[in-house]
PDB file of C-alpha atoms in Angstrom:
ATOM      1  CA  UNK L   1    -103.142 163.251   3.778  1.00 83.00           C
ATOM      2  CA  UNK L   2    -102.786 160.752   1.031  1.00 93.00           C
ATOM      3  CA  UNK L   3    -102.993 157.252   1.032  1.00 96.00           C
ATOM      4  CA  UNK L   4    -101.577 155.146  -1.730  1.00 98.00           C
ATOM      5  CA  UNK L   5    -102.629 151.280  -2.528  1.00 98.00           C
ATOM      6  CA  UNK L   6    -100.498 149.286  -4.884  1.00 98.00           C
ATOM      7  CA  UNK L   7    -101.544 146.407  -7.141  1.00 98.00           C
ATOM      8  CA  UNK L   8    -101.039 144.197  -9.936  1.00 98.00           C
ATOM      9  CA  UNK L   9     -98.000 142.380  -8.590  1.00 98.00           C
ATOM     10  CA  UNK L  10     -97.780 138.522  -8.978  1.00 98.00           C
ATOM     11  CA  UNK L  11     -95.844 135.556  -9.890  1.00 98.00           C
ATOM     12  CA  UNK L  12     -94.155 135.730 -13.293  1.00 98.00           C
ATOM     13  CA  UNK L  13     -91.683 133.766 -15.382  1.00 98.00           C
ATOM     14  CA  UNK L  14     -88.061 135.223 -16.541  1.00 98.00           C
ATOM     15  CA  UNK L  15     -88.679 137.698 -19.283  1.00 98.00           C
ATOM     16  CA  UNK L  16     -92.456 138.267 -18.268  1.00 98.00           C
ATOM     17  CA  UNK L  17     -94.375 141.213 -17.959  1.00 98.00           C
ATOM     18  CA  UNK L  18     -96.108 142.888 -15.522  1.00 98.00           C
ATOM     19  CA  UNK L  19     -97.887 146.391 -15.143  1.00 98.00           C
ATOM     20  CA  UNK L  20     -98.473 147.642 -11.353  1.00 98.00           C
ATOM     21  CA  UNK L  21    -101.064 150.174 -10.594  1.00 98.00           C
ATOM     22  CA  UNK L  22    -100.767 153.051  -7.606  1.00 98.00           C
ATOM     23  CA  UNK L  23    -103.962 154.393  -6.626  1.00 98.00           C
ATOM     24  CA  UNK L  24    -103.502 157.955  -4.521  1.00 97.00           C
ATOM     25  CA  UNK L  25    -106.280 159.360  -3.038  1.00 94.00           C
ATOM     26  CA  UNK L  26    -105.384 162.976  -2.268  1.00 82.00           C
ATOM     27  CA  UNK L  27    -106.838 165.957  -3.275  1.00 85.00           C
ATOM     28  CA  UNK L  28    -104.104 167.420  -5.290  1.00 90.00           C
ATOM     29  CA  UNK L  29    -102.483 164.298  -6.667  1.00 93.00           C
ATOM     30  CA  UNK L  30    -100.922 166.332  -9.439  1.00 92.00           C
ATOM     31  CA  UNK L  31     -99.155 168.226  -7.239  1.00 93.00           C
ATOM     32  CA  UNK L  32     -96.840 165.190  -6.389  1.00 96.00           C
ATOM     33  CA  UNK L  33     -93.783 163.937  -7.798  1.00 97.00           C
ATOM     34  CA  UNK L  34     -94.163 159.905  -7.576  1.00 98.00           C
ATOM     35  CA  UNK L  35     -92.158 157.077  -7.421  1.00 98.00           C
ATOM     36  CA  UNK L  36     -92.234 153.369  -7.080  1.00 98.00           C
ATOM     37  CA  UNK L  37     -89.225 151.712  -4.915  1.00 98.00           C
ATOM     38  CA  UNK L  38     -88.694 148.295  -4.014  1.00 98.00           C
ATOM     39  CA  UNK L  39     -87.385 145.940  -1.098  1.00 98.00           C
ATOM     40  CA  UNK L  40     -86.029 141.858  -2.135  1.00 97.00           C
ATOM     41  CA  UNK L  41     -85.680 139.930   1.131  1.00 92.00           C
ATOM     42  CA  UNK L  42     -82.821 140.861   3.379  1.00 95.00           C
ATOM     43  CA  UNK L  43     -82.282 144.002   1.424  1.00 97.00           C
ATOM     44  CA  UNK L  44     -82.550 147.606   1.670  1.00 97.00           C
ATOM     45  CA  UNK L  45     -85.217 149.697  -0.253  1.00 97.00           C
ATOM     46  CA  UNK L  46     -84.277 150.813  -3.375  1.00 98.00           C
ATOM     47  CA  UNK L  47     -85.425 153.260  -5.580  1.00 98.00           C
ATOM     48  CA  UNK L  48     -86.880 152.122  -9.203  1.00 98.00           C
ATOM     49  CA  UNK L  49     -88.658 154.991 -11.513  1.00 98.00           C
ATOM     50  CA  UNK L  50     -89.791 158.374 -10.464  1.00 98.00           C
ATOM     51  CA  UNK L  51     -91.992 160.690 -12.757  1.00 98.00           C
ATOM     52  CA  UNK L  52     -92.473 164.493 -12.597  1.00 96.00           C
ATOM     53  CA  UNK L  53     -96.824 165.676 -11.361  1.00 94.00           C
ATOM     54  CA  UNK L  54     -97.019 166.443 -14.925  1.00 93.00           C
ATOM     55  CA  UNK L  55     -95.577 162.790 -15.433  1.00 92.00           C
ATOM     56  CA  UNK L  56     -93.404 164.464 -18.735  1.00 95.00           C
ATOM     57  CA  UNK L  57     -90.213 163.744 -16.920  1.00 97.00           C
ATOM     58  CA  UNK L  58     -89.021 160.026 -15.448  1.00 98.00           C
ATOM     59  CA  UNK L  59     -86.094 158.956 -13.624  1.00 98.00           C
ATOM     60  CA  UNK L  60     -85.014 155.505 -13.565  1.00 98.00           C
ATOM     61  CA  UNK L  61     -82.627 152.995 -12.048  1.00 98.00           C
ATOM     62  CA  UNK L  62     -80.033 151.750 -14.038  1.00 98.00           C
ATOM     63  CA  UNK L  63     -80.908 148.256 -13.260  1.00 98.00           C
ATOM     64  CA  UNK L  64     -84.571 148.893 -14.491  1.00 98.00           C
ATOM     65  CA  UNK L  65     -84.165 151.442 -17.267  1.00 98.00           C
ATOM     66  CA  UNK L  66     -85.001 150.526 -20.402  1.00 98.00           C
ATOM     67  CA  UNK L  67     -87.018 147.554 -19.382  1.00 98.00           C
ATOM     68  CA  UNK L  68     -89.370 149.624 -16.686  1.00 98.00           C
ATOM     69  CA  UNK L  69     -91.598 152.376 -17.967  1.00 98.00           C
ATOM     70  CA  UNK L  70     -93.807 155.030 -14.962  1.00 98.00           C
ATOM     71  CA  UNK L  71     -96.359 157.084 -16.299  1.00 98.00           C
ATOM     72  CA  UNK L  72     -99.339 158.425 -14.883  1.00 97.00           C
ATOM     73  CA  UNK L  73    -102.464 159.576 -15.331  1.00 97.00           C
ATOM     74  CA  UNK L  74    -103.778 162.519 -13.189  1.00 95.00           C
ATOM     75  CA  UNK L  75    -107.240 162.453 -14.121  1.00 95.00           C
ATOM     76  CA  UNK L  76    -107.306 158.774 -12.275  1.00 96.00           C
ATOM     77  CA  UNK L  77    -105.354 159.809  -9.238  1.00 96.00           C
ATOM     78  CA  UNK L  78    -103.195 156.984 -10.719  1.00 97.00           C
ATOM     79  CA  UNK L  79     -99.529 156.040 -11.849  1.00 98.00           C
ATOM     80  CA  UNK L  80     -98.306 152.559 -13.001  1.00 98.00           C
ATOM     81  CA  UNK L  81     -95.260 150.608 -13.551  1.00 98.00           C
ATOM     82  CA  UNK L  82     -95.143 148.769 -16.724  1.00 98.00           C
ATOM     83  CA  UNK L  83     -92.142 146.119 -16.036  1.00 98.00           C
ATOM     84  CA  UNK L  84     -91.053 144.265 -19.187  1.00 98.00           C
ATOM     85  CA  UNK L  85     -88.254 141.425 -19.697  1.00 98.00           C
ATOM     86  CA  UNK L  86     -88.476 140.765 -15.852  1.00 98.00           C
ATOM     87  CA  UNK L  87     -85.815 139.125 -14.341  1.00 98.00           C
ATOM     88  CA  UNK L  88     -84.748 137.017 -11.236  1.00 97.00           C
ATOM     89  CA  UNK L  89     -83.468 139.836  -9.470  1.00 97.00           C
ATOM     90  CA  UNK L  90     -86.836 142.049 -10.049  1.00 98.00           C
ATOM     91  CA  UNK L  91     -88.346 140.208  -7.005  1.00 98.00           C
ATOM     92  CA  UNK L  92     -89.430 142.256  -4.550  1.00 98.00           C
ATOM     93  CA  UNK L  93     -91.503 144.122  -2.863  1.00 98.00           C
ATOM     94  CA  UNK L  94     -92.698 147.302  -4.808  1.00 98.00           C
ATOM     95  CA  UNK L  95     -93.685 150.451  -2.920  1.00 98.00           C
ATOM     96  CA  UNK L  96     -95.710 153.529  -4.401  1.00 98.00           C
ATOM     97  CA  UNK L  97     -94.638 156.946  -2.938  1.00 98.00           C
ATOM     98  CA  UNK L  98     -96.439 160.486  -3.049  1.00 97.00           C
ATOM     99  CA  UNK L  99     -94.083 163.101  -2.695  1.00 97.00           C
ATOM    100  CA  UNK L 100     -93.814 166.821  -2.384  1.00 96.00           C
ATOM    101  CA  UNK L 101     -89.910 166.778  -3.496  1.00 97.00           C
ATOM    102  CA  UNK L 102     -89.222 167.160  -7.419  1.00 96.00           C
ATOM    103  CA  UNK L 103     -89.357 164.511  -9.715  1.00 96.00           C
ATOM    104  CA  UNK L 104     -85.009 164.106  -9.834  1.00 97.00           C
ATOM    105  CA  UNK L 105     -84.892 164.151  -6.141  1.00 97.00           C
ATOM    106  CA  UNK L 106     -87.476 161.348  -5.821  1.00 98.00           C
ATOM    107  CA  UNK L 107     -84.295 158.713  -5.945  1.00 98.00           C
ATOM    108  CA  UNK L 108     -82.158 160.598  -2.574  1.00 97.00           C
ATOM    109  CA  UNK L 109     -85.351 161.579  -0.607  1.00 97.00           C
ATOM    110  CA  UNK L 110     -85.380 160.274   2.486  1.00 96.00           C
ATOM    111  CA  UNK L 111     -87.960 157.844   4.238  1.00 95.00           C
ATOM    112  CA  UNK L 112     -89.991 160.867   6.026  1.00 97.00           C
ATOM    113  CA  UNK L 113     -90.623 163.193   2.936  1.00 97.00           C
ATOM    114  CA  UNK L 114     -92.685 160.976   1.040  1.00 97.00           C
ATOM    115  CA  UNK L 115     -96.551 158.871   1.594  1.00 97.00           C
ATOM    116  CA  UNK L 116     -96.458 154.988   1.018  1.00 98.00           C
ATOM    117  CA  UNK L 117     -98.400 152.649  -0.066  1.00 98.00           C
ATOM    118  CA  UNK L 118     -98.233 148.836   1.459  1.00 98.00           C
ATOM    119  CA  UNK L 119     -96.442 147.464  -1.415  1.00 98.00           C
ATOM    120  CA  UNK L 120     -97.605 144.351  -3.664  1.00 98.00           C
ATOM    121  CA  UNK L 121     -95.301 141.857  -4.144  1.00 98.00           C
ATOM    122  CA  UNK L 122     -93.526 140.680  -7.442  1.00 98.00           C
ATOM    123  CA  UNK L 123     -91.927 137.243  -7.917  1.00 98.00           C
ATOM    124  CA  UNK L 124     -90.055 136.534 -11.370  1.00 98.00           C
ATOM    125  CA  UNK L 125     -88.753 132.637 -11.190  1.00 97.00           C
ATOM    126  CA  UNK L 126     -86.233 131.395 -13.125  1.00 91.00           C
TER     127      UNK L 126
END
């Protein structure tokens, strides 16, 4: 069993920063591929950034990449978001997910093959 707690989300202005936290408790936490997803209001959950247990390969939205960077650190039982240049459209819900799936699959997985977290929630106003 793992259980995942998110934190670090908050309100922020249009082209903040902000640098969520995932702590996993689970015995083998580097044996997961992890990923953080989100859900705006009225909208589906979508995947964001997905890292490898070593953490040496990431995935990434398109809409995120080169503004969102997931790393981890295994020694913590911990892997964080670090969301720069934060937009509008960046408001959401963010979700933390343990997963037994590989790091590129972390994006199509479905619902069932992965632990969450409760999500914190991110506001960027305009």
């Amino acid at each position: 069993q793992v259980q995942l707690v998110e934190s670090g989300g908050g309100l922020v202005q249009t082209g903040g920063s902000l640098r969520l936290t995932c702590a996993a408790s689970a015995r083998s936490f580097s044996s997961y591929a992890m990923g953080w997803f989100r859900q705006a209001p009225g909208k589906e959950r979508e995947f964001v950034a997905a890292c490898s247990w070593s953490g040496e390969s990431t995935y990434y939205a398109d809409s995120v990449k080169g503004r969102f960077t997931i790393s981890r650190d295994n020694g913590k039982n911990a892997v964080y978001l670090q969301m720069n240049s934060l937009k509008p459209e960046d408001t959401a819900v963010y979700y933390c997910a343990a997963t037994g799936v590989p790091g590129y699959k972390v994006a199509t997985m479905s619902h069932d093959q992965a632990y969450w977290g409760k999500g914190t929630l991110v506001t960027v106003s305009s």
